[in-house]
Coordinates of C-alpha atoms and ligand atoms in Angstrom, one line a residue:
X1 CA 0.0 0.0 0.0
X2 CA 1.5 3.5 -1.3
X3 CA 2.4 6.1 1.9
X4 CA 2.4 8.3 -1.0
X5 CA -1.3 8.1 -1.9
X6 CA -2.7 8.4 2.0
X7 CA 0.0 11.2 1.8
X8 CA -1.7 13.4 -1.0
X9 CA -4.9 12.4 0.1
X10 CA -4.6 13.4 3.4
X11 CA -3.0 16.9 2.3
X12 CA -5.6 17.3 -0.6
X13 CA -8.6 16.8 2.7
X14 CA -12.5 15.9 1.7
X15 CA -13.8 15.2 -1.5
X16 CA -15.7 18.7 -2.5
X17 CA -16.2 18.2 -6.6
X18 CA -17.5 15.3 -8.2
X19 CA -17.4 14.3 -11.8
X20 CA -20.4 11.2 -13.1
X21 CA -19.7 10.0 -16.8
X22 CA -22.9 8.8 -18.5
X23 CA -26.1 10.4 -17.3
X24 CA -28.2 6.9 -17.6
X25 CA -30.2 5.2 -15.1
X26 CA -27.5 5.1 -13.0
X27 CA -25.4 8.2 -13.5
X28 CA -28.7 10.4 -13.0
X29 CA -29.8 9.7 -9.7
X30 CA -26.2 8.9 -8.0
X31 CA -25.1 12.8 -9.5
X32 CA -27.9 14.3 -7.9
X33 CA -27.9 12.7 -4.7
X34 CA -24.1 13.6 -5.0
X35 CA -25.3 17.0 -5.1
X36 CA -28.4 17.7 -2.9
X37 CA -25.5 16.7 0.1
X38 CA -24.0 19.5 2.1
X39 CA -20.6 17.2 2.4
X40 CA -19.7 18.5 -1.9
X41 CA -19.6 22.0 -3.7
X42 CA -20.4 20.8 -6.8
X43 CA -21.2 17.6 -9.3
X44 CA -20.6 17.3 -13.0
X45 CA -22.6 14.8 -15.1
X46 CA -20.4 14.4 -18.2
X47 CA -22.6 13.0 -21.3
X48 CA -20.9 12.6 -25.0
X49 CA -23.1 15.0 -27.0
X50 CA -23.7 12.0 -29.1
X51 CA -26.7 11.6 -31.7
X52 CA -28.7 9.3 -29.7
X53 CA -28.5 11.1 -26.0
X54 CA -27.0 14.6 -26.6
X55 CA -30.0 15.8 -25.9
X56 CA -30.0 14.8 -22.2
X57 CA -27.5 18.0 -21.9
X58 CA -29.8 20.5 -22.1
X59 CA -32.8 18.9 -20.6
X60 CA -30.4 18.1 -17.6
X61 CA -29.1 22.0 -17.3
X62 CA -33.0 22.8 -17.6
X63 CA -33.8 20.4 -14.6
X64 CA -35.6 18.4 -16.7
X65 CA -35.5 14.2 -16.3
X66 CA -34.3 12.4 -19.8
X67 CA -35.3 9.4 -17.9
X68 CA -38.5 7.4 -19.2
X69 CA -40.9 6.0 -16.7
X70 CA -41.6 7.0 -13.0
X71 CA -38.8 7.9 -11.2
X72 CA -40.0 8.8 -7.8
X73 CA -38.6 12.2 -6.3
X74 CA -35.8 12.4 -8.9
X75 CA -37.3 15.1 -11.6
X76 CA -37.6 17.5 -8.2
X77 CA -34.2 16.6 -7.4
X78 CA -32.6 17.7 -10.5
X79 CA -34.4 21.0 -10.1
X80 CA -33.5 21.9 -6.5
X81 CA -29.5 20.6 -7.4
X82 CA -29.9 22.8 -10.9
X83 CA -31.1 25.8 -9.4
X84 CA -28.8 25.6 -6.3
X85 CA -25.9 25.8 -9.2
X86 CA -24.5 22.5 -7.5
X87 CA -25.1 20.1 -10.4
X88 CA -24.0 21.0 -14.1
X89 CA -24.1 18.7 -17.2
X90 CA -21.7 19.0 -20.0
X91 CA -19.8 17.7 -22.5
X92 CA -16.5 19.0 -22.1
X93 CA -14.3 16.7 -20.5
X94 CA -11.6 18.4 -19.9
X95 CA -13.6 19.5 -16.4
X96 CA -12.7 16.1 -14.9
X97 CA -9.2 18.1 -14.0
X98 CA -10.8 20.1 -11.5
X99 CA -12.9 16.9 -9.6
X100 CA -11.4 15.5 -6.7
X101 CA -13.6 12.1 -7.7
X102 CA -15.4 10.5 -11.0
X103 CA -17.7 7.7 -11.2
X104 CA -18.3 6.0 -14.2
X105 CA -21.9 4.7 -14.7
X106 CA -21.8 3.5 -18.6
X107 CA -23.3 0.3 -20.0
X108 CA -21.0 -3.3 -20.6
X109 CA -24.1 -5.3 -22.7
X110 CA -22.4 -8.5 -24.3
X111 CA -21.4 -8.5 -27.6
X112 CA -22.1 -12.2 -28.2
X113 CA -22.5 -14.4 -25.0
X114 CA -21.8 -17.8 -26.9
X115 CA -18.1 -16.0 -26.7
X116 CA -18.0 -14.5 -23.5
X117 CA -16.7 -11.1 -25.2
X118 CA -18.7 -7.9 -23.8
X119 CA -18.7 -4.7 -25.4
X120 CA -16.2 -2.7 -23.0
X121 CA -16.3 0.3 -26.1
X122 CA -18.8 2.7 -24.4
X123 CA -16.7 1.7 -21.0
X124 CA -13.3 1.9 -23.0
X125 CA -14.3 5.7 -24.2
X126 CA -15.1 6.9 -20.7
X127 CA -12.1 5.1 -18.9
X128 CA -9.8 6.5 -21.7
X129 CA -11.6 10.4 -20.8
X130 CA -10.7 10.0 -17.2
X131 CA -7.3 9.4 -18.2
X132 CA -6.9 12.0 -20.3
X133 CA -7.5 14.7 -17.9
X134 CA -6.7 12.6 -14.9
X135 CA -4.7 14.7 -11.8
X136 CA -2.9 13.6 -8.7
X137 CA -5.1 12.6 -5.8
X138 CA -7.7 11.9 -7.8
X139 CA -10.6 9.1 -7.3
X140 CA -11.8 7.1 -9.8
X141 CA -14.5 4.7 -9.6
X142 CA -16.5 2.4 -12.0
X143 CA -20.2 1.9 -11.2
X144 CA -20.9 -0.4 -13.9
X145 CA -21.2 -4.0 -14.1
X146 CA -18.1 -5.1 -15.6
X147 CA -16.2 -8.6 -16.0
X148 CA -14.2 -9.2 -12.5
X149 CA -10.6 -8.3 -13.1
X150 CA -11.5 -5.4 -15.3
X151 CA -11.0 -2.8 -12.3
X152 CA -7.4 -3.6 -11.6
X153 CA -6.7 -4.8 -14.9
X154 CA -8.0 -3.1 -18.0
X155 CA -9.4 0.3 -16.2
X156 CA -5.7 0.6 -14.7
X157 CA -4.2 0.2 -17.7
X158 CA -5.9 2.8 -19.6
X159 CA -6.2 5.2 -16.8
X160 CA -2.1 4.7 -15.9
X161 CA -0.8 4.8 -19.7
X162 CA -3.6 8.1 -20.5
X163 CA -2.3 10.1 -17.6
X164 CA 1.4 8.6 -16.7
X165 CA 0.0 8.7 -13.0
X166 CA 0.2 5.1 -11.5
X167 CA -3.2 3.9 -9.9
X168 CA -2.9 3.2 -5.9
X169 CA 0.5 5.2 -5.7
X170 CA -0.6 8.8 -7.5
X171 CA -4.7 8.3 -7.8
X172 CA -7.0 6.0 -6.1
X173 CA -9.0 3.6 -8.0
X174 CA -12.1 1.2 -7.1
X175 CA -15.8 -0.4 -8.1
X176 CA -18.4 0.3 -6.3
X177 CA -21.0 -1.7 -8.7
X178 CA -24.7 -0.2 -8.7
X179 CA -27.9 -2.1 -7.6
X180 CA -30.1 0.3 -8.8
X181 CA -33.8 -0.8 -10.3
X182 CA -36.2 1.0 -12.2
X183 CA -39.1 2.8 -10.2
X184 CA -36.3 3.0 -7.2
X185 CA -33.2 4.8 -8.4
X186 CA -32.9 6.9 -5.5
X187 CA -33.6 4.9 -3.0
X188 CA -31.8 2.0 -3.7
X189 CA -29.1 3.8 -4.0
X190 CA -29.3 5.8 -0.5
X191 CA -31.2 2.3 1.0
X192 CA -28.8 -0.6 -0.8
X193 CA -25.9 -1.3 1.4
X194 CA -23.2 -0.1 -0.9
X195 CA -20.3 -2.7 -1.9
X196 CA -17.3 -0.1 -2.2
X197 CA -13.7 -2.3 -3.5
X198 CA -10.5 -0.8 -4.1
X199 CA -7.5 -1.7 -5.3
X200 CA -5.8 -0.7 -1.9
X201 CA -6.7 0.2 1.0
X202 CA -6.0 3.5 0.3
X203 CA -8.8 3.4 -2.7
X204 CA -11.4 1.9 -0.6
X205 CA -11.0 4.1 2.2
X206 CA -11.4 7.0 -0.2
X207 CA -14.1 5.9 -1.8
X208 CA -16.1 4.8 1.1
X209 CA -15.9 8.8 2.1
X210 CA -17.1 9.6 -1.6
X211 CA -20.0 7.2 -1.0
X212 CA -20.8 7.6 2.5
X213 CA -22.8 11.1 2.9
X214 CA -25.7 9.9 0.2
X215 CA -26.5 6.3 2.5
X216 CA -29.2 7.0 4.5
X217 CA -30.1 3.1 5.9
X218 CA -27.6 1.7 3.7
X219 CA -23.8 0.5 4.7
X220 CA -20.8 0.9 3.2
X221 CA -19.0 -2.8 2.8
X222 CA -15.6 -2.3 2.1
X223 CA -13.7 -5.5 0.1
X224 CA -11.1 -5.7 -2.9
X225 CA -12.2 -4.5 -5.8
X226 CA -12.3 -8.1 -7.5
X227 CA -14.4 -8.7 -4.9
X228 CA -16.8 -6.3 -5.4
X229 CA -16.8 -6.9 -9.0
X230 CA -17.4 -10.4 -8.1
X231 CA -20.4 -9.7 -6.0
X232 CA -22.5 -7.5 -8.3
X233 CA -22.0 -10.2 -11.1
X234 CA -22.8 -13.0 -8.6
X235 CA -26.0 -11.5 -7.3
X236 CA -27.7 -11.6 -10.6
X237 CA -26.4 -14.9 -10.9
X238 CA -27.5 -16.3 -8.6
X239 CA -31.4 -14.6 -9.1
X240 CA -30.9 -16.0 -12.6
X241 CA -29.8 -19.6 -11.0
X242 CA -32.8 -19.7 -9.0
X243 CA -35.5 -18.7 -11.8
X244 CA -33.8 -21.4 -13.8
X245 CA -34.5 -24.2 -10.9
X246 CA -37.8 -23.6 -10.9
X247 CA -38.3 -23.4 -14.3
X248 CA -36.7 -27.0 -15.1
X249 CA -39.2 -27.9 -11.8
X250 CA -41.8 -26.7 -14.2
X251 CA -40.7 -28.9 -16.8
X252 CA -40.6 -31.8 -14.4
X253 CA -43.6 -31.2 -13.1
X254 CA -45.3 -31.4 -16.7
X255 CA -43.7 -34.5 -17.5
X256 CA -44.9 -36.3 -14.3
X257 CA -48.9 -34.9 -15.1
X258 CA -48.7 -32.5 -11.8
X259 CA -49.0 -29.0 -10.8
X260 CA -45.6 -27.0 -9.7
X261 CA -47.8 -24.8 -8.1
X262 CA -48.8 -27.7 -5.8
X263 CA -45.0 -28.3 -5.4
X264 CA -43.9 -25.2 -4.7
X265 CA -46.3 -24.1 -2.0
X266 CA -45.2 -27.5 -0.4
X267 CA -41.6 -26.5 -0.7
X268 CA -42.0 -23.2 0.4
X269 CA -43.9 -24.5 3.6
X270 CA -40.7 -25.7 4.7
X271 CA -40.0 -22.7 7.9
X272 CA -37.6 -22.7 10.8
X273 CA -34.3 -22.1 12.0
X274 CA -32.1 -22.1 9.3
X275 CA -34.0 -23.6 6.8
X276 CA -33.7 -21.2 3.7
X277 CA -35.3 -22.3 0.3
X278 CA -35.6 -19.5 -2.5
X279 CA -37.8 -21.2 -4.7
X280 CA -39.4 -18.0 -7.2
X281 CA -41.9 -18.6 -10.2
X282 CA -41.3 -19.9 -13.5
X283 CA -42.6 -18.9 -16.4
X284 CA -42.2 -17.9 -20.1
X285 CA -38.5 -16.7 -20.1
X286 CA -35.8 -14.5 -18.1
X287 CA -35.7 -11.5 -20.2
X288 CA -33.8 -7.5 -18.9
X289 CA -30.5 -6.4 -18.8
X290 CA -29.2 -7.7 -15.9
X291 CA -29.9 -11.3 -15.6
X292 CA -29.5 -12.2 -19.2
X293 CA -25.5 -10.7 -19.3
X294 CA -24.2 -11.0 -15.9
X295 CA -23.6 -14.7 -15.6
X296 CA -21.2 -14.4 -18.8
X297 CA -19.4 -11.1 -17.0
X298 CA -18.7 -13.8 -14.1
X299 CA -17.8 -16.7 -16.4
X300 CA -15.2 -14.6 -18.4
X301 CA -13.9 -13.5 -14.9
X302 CA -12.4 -16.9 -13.8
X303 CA -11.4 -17.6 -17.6
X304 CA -9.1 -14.8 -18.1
X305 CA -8.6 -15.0 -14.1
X306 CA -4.7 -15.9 -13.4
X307 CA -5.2 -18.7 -11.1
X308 CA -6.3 -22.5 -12.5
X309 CA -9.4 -23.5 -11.7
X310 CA -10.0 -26.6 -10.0
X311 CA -13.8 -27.6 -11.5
X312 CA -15.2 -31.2 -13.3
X313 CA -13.5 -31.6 -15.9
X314 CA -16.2 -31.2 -19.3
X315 CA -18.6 -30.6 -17.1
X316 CA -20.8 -27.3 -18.0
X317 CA -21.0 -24.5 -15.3
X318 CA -24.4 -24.8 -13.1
X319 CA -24.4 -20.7 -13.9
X320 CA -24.6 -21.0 -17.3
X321 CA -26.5 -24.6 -17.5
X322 CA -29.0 -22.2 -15.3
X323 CA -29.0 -19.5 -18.6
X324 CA -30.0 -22.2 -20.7
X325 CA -32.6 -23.7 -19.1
X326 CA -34.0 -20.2 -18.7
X327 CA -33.3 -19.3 -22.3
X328 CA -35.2 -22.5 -23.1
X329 CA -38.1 -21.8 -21.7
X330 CA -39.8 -19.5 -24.7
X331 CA -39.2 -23.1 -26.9
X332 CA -41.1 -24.7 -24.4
X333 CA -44.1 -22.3 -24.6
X334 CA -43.4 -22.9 -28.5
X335 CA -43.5 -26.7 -28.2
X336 CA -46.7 -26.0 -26.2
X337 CA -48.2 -24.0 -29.0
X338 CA -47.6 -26.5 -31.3
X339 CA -49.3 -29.7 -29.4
X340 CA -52.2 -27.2 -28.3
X341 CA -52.9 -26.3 -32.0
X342 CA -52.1 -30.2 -32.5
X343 CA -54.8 -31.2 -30.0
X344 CA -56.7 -27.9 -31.5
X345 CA -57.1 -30.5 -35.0
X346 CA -55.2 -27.5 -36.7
X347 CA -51.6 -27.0 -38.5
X348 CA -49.3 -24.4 -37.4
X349 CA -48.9 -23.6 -40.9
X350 CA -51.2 -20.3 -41.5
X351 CA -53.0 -20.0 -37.2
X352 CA -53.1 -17.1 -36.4
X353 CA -50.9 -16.5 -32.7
X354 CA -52.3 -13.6 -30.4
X355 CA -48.7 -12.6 -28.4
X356 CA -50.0 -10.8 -24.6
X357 CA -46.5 -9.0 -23.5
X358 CA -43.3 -8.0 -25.2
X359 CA -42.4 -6.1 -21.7
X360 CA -39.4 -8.5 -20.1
X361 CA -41.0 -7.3 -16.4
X362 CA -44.7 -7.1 -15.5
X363 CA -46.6 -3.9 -15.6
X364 CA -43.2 -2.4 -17.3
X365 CA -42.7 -0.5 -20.6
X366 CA -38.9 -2.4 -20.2
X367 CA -38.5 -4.5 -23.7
X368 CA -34.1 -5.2 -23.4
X369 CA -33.8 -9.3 -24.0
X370 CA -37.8 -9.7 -24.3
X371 CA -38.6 -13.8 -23.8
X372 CA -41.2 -12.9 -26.1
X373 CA -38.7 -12.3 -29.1
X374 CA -37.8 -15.9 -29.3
X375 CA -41.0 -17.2 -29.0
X376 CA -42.1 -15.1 -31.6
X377 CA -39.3 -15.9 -34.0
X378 CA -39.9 -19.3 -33.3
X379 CA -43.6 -19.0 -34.6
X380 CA -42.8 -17.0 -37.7
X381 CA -40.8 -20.2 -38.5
X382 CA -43.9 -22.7 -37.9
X383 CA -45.3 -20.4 -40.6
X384 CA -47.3 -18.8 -37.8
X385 CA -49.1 -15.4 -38.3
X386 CA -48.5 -13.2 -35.2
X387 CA -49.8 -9.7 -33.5
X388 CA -47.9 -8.6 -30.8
X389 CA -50.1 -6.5 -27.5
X390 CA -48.6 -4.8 -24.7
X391 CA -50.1 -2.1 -22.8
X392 CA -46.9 -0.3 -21.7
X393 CA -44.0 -1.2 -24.6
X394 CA -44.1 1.9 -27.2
X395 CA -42.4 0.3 -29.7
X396 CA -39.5 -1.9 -30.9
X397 CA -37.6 -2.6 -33.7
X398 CA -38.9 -4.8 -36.5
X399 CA -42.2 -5.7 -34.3
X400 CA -45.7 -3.8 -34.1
X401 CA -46.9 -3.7 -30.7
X402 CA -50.4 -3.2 -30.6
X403 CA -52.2 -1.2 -27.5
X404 CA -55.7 -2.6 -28.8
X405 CA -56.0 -6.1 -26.8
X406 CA -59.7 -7.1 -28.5
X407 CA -58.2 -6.1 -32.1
X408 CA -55.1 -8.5 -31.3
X409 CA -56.9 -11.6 -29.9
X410 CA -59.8 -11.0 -32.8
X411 CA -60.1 -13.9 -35.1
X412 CA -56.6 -15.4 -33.4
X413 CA -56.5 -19.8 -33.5
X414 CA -53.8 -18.9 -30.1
X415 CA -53.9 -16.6 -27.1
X416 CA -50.2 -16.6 -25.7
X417 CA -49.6 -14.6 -22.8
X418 CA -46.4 -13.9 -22.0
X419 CA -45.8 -11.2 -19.2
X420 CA -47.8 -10.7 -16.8
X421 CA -49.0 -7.4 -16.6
X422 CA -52.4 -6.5 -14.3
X423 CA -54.9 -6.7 -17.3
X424 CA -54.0 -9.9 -18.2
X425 CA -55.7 -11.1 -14.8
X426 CA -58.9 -9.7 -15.7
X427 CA -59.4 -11.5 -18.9
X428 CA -63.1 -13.4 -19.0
X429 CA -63.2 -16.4 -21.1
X430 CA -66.4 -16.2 -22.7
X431 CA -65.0 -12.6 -23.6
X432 CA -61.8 -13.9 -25.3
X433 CA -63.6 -17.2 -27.1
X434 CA -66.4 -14.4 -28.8
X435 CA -63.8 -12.2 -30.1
X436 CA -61.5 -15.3 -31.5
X437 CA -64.5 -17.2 -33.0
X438 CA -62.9 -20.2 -33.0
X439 CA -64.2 -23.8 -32.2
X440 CA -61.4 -24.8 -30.6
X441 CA -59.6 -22.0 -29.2
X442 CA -56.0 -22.2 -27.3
X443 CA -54.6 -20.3 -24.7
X444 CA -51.3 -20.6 -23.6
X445 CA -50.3 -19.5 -20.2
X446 CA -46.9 -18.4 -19.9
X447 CA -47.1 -16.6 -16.3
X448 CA -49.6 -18.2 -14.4
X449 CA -52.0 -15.7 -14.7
X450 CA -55.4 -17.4 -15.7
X451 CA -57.6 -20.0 -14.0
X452 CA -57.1 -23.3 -16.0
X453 CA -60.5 -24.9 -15.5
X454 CA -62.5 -21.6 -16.2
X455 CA -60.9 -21.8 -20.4
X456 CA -60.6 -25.6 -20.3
X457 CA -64.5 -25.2 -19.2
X458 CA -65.5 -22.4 -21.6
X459 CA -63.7 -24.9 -24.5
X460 CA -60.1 -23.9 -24.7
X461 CA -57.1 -26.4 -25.3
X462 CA -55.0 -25.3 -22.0
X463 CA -51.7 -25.0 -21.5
X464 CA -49.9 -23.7 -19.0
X465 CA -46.1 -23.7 -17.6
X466 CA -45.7 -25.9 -14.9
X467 CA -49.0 -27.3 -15.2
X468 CA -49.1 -31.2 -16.0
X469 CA -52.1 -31.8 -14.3
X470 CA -53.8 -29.7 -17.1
X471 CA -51.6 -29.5 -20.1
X472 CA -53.4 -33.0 -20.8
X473 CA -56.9 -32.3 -20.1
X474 CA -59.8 -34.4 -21.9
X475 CA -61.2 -32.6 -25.2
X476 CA -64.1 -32.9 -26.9
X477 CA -63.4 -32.0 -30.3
X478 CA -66.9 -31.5 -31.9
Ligands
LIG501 N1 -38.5 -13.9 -13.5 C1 -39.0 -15.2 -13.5 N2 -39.3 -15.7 -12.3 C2 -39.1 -15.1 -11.1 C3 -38.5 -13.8 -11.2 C4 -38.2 -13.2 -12.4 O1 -39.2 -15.8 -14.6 O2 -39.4 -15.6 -10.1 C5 -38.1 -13.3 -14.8 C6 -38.9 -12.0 -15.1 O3 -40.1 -12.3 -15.8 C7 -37.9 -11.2 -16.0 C8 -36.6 -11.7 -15.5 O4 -36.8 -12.9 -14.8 O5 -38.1 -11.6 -17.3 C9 -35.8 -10.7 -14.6 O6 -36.6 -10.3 -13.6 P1 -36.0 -9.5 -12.3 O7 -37.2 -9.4 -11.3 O8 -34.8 -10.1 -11.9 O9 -35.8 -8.0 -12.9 P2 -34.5 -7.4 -13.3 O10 -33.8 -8.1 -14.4 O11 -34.8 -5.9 -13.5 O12 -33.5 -7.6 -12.1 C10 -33.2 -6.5 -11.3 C11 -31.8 -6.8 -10.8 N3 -31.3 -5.6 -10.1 C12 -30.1 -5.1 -10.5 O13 -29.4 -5.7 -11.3 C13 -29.7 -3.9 -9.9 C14 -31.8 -7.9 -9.8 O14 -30.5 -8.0 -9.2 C15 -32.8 -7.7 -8.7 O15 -32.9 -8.8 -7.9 C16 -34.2 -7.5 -9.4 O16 -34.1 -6.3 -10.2 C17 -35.3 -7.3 -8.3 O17 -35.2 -8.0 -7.3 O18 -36.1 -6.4 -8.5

């Protein structure tokens, strides 16, 4: 650890001017909450006056939200910050000289999962900015979700061979990965207990002051900052692990003619000291931004990790079995069409399919990594006609989401629902058999969110996830 660094710190004092890069879901909120405390002077969002989000510059310095959706208290934040000349967006990055810290909140998706390469460009850009106009006693710390390793390994590099200042000696450098979630951002991030890692002790200890004054219930936890980068990757992980046990339950379940719901209620009757079983819901897919990338952030971390790993030989990792299960689970509610429109007395080839969410999240206007995308494409190629309905999803590329639900299941052979958003639960199903005027109707039940024996009653084929003590039920085909 670098006497040098506590050295300047200590003779530099408190952090009192803040830069964020990329003023996103994350950047936003943790800028503002930078600035509404009496502990800084003044915050700098930094944005690249790009094409696509340039715009947020001037909306910002109008204290104006670019953020879609509702964001509690954060549009009245970025007023009161604006107008108390505290928080200032630009594009001029040549202002990160006069900061005494930067965050950087930009987006790693994956390239290509099947090759465990993100896309670091958007993070490479911003890294590369820092270092640019880097100064001693600076601290630097990445907010995104990034590959472990990357911290003290690519971000160091850039930052050290930009600037000529050498990380944990002449700046201090950490992760502090954000856990923030649409509808919440401020909160979580004053609420969350905040994983701060460094690359020394010196870093964390900085940054743990940086972070401090905006936790209101939640705790700094102070760790390396592989650690940390470890952590935010495993805790989507592990969520996604989870979804994916229940959803190969499901799958059991049908093939032994019985309900998961049944199972699960069992399972989850299981109480007392100790006894912990996360067992969640299965359903049509595992869709967002999170879940669908993170796994491959942790697997590429142990690859390009310097130490051997000791695992089963050939044997696939349970992370990304549990990815595959989950990104199986819009076939299955493909294979499901298919045998309902089988048992229906009618060909794929030219039915009509009535899609009921392209939102990845109920009640959500979120569409990134959409279950419903795959299924779709999936029917397209059974020759399948298909209308798309979501109540919340504007648009997206390639696919026309309807907001009329009667116009998309009219004249439909299928009914598919796939996210679970509130109307969905107040379908009637005489209502949905008059508008699709078929004899044999079929609904497909991707979230649990209809009664089985009211459809299979009214007529329907049924078929839902996790339900073999319907998927089978007797038909009278008149
Ligand atoms: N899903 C299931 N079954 C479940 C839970 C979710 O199939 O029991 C599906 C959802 O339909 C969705 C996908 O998984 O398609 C992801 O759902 P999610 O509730 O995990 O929502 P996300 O992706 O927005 O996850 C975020 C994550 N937060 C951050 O990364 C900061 C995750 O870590 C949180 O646990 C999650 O929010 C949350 O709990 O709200």
């Amino acid at each position: 650890m670098s006497n040098y660094l506590k050295k300047i710190l200590d003779e530099k004092g408190p952090i009192k001017n803040i830069g964020v890069i990329g003023m996103g879901y994350v950047g936003i909120p943790a800028a503002v909450l930078f600035a509404d405390s009496d502990a800084f002077d003044l915050v700098w969002g930094f944005q690249r006056d790009s094409a696509s989000s340039g715009f947020k510059i001037d909306m910002l310095n109008r204290g104006e939200s670019p953020l879609k959706g509702e964001e509690p208290g954060l549009e009245e934040l970025i007023s009161k910050v604006v107008q108390a000349d505290k928080f200032r967006c630009t594009s001029d990055f040549s202002k990160i000289a006069e900061v005494d810290a930067v965050t950087l909140a930009i987006q790693t998706p994956f390239a290509d999962p099947a090759r465990l390469e993100p896309d670091f460009g958007a993070l490479i850009e911003g890294v590369t900015q820092v270092g640019k106009y880097l100064t001693e006693s600076t601290l630097v710390v990445l907010e995104s979700t990034i590959t472990p390793g990357t911290t003290g390994g690519l971000a160091k590099e850039i930052l050290e061979s930009e600037s000529g200042l050498t990380a944990g000696k002449d700046f201090a450098l950490a992760h502090a990965p954000e856990r923030v979630m649409v509808g919440r951002l401020l909160r979580n991030i004053q609420e969350h207990d905040r994983i701060i890692g460094g690359i020394d002790e010196n870093s964390t200890k900085r940054a743990v002051e940086l972070y401090t004054p905006v936790l209101t219930t939640g705790k700094a936890i102070p760790m390396s900052a592989t650690a940390a980068e470890v952590t935010k990757t495993t805790e989507n992980t592990f969520r996604d692990l989870q979804i994916a046990a229940i959803n190969q339950l499901a799958l059991y379940c049908e093939a032994m003619g019985i309900n998961v719901y049944d199972v699960r209620n069992g399972v989850d009757s299981l109480k007392g000291e100790g006894i912990t079983r996360a067992i969640l819901y299965p359903g049509a897919g595992v869709g967002g931004h999170c879940l669908t990338k993170d796994t491959y952030h942790l697997e590429r971390g142990v690859k390009i990790s310097d130490n051997k790993l000791d695992y089963p030989a050939g044997l696939d990792s349970i992370f990304v079995l549990a990815r595959k299960v989950n990104d199986f689970m819009p076939v299955h509610m493909h294979n499901l069409t298919i045998d309902a429109l089988k048992r229906a007395g009618k060909k794929a080839e030219g039915s009509k399919v009535a899609i009921l969410g392209w939102a990845f999240l109920n009640d959500s206007d979120d569409a990134r990594n959409p279950p419903s995308e795959p299924y779709r494409d999936l029917l397209l190629g059974s020759g399948c006609t298909v209308d798309v309905h979501d109540p919340h999803v504007l648009e997206y590329p390639g696919v026309d989401i309807s907001h009329d639900l009667s116009g998309v299941v009219k004249g439909a052979d299928v009914v598919a629902i796939l996210t679970g958003h509130s109307e969905y639960f107040k379908l009637e199903p005489a209502v949905v058999k008059n508008l699709m005027v078929r004899e044999h109707p079929v609904i497909v039940d991707g979230r649990n969110v209809i009664n089985a024996d009211d459809y299979i009653n009214a007529g329907f084929v049924y078929k839902g996830i996790g339900r073999g003590d319907k998927n089978n039920h007797s038909h009278q085909l008149k």
